[in-house]
Short mmCIF file of C-alpha atoms in Angstrom, two decimals:
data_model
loop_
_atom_site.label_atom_id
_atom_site.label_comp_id
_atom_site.label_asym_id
_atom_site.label_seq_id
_atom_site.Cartn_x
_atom_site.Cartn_y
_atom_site.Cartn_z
CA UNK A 1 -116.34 -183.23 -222.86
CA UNK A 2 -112.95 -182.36 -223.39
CA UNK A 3 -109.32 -182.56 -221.32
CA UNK A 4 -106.18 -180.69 -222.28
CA UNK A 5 -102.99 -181.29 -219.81
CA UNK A 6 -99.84 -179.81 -220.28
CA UNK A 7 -97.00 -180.07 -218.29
CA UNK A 8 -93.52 -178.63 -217.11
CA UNK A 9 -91.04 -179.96 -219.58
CA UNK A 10 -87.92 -181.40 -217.89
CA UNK A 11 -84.61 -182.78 -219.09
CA UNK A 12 -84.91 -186.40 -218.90
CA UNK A 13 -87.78 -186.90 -217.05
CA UNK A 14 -91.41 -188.75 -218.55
CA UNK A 15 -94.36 -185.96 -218.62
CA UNK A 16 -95.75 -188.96 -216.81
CA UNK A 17 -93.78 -188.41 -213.58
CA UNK A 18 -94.20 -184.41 -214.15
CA UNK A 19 -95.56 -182.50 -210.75
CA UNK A 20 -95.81 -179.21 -212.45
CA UNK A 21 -99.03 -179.77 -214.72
CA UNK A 22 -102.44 -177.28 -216.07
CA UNK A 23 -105.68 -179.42 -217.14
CA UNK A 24 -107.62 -177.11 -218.98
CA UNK A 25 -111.36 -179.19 -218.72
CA UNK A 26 -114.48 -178.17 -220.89
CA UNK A 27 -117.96 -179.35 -219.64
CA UNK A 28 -121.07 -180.16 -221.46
CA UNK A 29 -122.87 -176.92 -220.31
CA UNK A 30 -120.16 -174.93 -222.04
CA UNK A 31 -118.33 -174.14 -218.27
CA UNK A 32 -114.44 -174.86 -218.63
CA UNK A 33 -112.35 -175.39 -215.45
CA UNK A 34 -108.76 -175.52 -215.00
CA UNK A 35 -106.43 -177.30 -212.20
CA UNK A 36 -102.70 -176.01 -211.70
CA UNK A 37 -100.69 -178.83 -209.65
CA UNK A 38 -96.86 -177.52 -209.00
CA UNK A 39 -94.74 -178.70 -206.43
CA UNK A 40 -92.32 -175.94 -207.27
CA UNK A 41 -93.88 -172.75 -205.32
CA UNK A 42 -92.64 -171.49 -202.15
CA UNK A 43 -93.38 -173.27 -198.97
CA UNK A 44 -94.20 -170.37 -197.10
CA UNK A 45 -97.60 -169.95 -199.74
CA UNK A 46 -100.28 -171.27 -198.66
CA UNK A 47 -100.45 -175.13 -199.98
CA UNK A 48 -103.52 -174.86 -201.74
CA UNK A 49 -105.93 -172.05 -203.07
CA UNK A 50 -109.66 -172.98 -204.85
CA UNK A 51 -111.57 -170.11 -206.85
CA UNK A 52 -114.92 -170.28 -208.35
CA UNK A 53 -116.21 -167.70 -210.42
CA UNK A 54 -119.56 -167.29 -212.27
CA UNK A 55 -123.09 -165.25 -212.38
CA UNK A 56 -120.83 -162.23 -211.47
CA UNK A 57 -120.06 -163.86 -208.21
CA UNK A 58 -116.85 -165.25 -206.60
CA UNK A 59 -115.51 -167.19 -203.93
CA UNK A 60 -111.83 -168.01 -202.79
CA UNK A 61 -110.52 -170.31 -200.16
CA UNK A 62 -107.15 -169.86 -198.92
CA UNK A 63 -105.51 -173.95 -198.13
CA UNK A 64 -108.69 -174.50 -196.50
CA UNK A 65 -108.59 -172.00 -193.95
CA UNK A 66 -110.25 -168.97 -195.07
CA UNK A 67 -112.59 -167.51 -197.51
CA UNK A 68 -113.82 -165.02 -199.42
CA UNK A 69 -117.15 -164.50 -201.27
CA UNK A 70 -117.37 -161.95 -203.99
CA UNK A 71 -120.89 -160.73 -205.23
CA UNK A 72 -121.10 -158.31 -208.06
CA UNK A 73 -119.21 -154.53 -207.40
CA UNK A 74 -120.30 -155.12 -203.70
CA UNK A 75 -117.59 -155.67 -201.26
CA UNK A 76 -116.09 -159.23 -200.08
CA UNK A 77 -117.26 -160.95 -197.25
CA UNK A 78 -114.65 -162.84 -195.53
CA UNK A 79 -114.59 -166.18 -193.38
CA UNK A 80 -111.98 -167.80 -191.31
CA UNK A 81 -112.37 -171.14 -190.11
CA UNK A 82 -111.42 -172.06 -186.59
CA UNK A 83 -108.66 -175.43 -187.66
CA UNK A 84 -108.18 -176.23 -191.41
CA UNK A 85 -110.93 -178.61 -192.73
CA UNK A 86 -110.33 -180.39 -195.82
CA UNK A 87 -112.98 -182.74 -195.51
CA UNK A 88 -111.77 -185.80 -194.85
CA UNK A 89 -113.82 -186.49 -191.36
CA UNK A 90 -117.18 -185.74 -193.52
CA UNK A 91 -116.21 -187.92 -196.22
CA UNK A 92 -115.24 -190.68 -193.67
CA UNK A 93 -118.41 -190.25 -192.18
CA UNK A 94 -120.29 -190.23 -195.30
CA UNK A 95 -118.57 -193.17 -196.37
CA UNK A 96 -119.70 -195.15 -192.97
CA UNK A 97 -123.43 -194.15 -193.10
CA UNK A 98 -123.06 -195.21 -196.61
CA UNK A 99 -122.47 -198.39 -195.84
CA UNK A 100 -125.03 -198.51 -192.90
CA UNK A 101 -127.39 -197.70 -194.58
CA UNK A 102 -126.83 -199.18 -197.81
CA UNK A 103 -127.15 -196.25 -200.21
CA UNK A 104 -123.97 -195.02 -202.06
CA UNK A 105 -122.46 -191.68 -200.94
CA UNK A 106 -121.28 -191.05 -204.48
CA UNK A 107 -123.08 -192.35 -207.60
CA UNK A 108 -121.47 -195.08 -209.86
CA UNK A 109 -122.28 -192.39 -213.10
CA UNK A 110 -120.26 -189.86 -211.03
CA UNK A 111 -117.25 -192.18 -210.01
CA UNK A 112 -117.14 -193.35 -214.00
CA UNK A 113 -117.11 -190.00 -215.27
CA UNK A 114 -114.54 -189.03 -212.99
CA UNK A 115 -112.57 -191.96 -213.78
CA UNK A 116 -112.72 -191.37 -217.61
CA UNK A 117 -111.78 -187.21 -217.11
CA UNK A 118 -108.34 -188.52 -215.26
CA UNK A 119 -107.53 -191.15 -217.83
CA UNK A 120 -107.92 -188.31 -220.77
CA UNK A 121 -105.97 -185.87 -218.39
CA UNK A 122 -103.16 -188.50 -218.76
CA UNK A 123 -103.24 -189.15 -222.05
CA UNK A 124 -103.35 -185.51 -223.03
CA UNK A 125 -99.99 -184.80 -221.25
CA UNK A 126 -98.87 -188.00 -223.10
CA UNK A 127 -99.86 -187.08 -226.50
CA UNK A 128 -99.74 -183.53 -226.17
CA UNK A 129 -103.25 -182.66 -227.25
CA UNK A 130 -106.75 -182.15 -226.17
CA UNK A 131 -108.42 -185.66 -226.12
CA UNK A 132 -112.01 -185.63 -225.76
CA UNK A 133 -114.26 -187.30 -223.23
CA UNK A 134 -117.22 -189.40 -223.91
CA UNK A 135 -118.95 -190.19 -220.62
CA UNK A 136 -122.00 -190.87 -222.00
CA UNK A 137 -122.06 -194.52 -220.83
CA UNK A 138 -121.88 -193.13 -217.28
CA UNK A 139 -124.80 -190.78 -217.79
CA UNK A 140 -127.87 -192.45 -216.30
CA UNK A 141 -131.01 -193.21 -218.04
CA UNK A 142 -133.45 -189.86 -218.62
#
């Protein structure tokens, strides 16, 4: 319902073309996310690093090599994959039996709602303030 981008300020240089930017996202169900995109870490990090939290649970994968699943004070339980998996194959193959069999992978009311959340993400970092996001044309009928 709601996208806030900031970004890196540098000399001389459109927000536009920025690689150092925080969307701050609020959902309908009152969750929030937030996505930090820099090109200015270290190479030797790990690229890229997703964590989840909620319902006094976690989960944390490491550039899409590892994990780690956190449930209440119990320990973690850890999990390393054999090659790094990002997905693409399954989406690739999803994609292909999509169009074998006719039926869309991903629905239209996702893909639109999607669409609209990166438009406001740029247009926040252009104007410099939260814009809000109606996606209620991309909600299907109840």
């Amino acid at each position: 319902v709601e996208v806030h981008t900031t970004a890196a300020a540098k000399p001389g240089v459109s927000a536009l073309l920025n690689d150092n930017v925080v969307v701050a996202m609020r959902f309908a169900d009152g969750s929030v996310a937030s996505i930090v995109y820099t090109a200015d870490g270290s190479k030797a990090q790990p690229k890229e690093r997703v964590e989840v939290f909620g319902g006094g649970r976690a989960a944390v994968i490491d550039d899409f090599r590892s994990a780690e699943f956190f449930d209440g004070d119990t320990g973690a339980r850890r999990m390393k994959a054999g090659s790094q998996d990002k997905g693409q194959n399954a989406m690739l193959a999803g994609w292909v039996a999509g169009l074998r069999s006719g039926k869309a992978q991903t629905s239209a009311q996702t893909l639109l709602a999607v669409s609209a959340a990166t438009v406001a993400a740029v247009e926040s970092m252009t104007i410099g303030a939260p814009v809000v996001v109606n996606a209620a044309w991309a909600t299907p009928d109840a």
